[in-house]
Short mmCIF file of C-alpha atoms in Angstrom, two decimals:
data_model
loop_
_atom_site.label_atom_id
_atom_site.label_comp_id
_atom_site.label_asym_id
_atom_site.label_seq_id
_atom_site.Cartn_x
_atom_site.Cartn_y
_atom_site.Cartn_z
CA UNK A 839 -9.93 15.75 0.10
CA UNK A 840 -11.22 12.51 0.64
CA UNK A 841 -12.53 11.85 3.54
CA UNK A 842 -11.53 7.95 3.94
CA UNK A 843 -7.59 6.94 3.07
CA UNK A 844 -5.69 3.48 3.36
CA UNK A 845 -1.64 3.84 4.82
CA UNK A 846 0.63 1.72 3.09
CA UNK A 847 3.20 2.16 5.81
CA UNK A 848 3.48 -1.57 6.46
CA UNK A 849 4.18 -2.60 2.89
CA UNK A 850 7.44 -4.26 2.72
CA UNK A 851 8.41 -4.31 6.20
CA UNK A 852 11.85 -3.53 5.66
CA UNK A 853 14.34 -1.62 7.91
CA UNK A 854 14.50 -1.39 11.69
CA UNK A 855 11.43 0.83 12.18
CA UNK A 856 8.92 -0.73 9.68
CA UNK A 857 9.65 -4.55 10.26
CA UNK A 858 8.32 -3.93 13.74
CA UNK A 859 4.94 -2.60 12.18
CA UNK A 860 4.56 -5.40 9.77
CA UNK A 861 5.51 -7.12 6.33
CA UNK A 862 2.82 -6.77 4.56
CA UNK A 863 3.69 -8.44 0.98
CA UNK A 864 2.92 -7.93 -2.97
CA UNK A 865 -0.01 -10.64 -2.86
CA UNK A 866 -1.85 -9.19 0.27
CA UNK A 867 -1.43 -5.84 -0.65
CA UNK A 868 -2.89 -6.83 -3.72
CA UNK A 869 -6.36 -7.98 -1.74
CA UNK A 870 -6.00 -4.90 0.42
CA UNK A 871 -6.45 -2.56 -2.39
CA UNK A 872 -8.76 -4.39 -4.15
CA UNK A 873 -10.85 -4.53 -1.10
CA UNK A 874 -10.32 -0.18 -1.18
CA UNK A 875 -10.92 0.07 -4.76
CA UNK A 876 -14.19 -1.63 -4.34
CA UNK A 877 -15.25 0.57 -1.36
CA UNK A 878 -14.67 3.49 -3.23
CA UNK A 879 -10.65 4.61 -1.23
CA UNK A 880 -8.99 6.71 -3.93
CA UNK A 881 -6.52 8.16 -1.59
CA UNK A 882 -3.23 5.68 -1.14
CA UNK A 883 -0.34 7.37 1.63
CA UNK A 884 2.98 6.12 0.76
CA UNK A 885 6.47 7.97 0.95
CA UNK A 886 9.87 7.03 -0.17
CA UNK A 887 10.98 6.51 3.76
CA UNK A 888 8.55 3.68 4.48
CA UNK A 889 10.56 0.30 4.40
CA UNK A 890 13.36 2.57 2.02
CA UNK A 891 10.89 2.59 -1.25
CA UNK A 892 9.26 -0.54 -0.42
CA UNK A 893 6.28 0.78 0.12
CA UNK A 894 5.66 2.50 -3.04
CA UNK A 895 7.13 -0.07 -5.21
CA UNK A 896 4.52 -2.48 -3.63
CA UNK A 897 1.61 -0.17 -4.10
CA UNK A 898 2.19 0.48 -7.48
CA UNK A 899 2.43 -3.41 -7.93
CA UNK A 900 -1.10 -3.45 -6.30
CA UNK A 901 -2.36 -0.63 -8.23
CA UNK A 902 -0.95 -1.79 -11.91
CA UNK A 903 -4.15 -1.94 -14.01
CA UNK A 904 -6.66 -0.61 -11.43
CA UNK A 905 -7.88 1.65 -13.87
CA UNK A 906 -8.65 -0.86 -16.47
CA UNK A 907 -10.56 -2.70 -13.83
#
């Protein structure tokens, strides 16, 4: 287990509950895990609940090609 991980929670900001924690969007997501990647975070929390799929939809947008890079 690593022993550093980055929440995507706020990715989306959609819904009720999430909004009120933030909107983070596809472009500074994007710099956000970059800035992981390059300081070595390899462990990403998402789940289907945060902003109704946002979240994960947005992540995987961030992470598309990571592993070419």
């Amino acid at each position: 287990m690593p022993v550093l991980g980055f929440g995507a929670g706020t990715f989306g900001g959609q819904g009720p509950l999430f909004s009120a924690w933030g909107d983070t969007g596809v472009a500074q997501a994007q710099r956000m895990i970059d800035l992981c990647l390059e300081a070595g975070v390899n462990l990403f929390d998402t789940a289907d609940v945060y902003s109704d799929g946002a979240s994960e939809e947005i992540l995987g947008q961030a992470l598309q090609g990571a592993a070419s890079r």
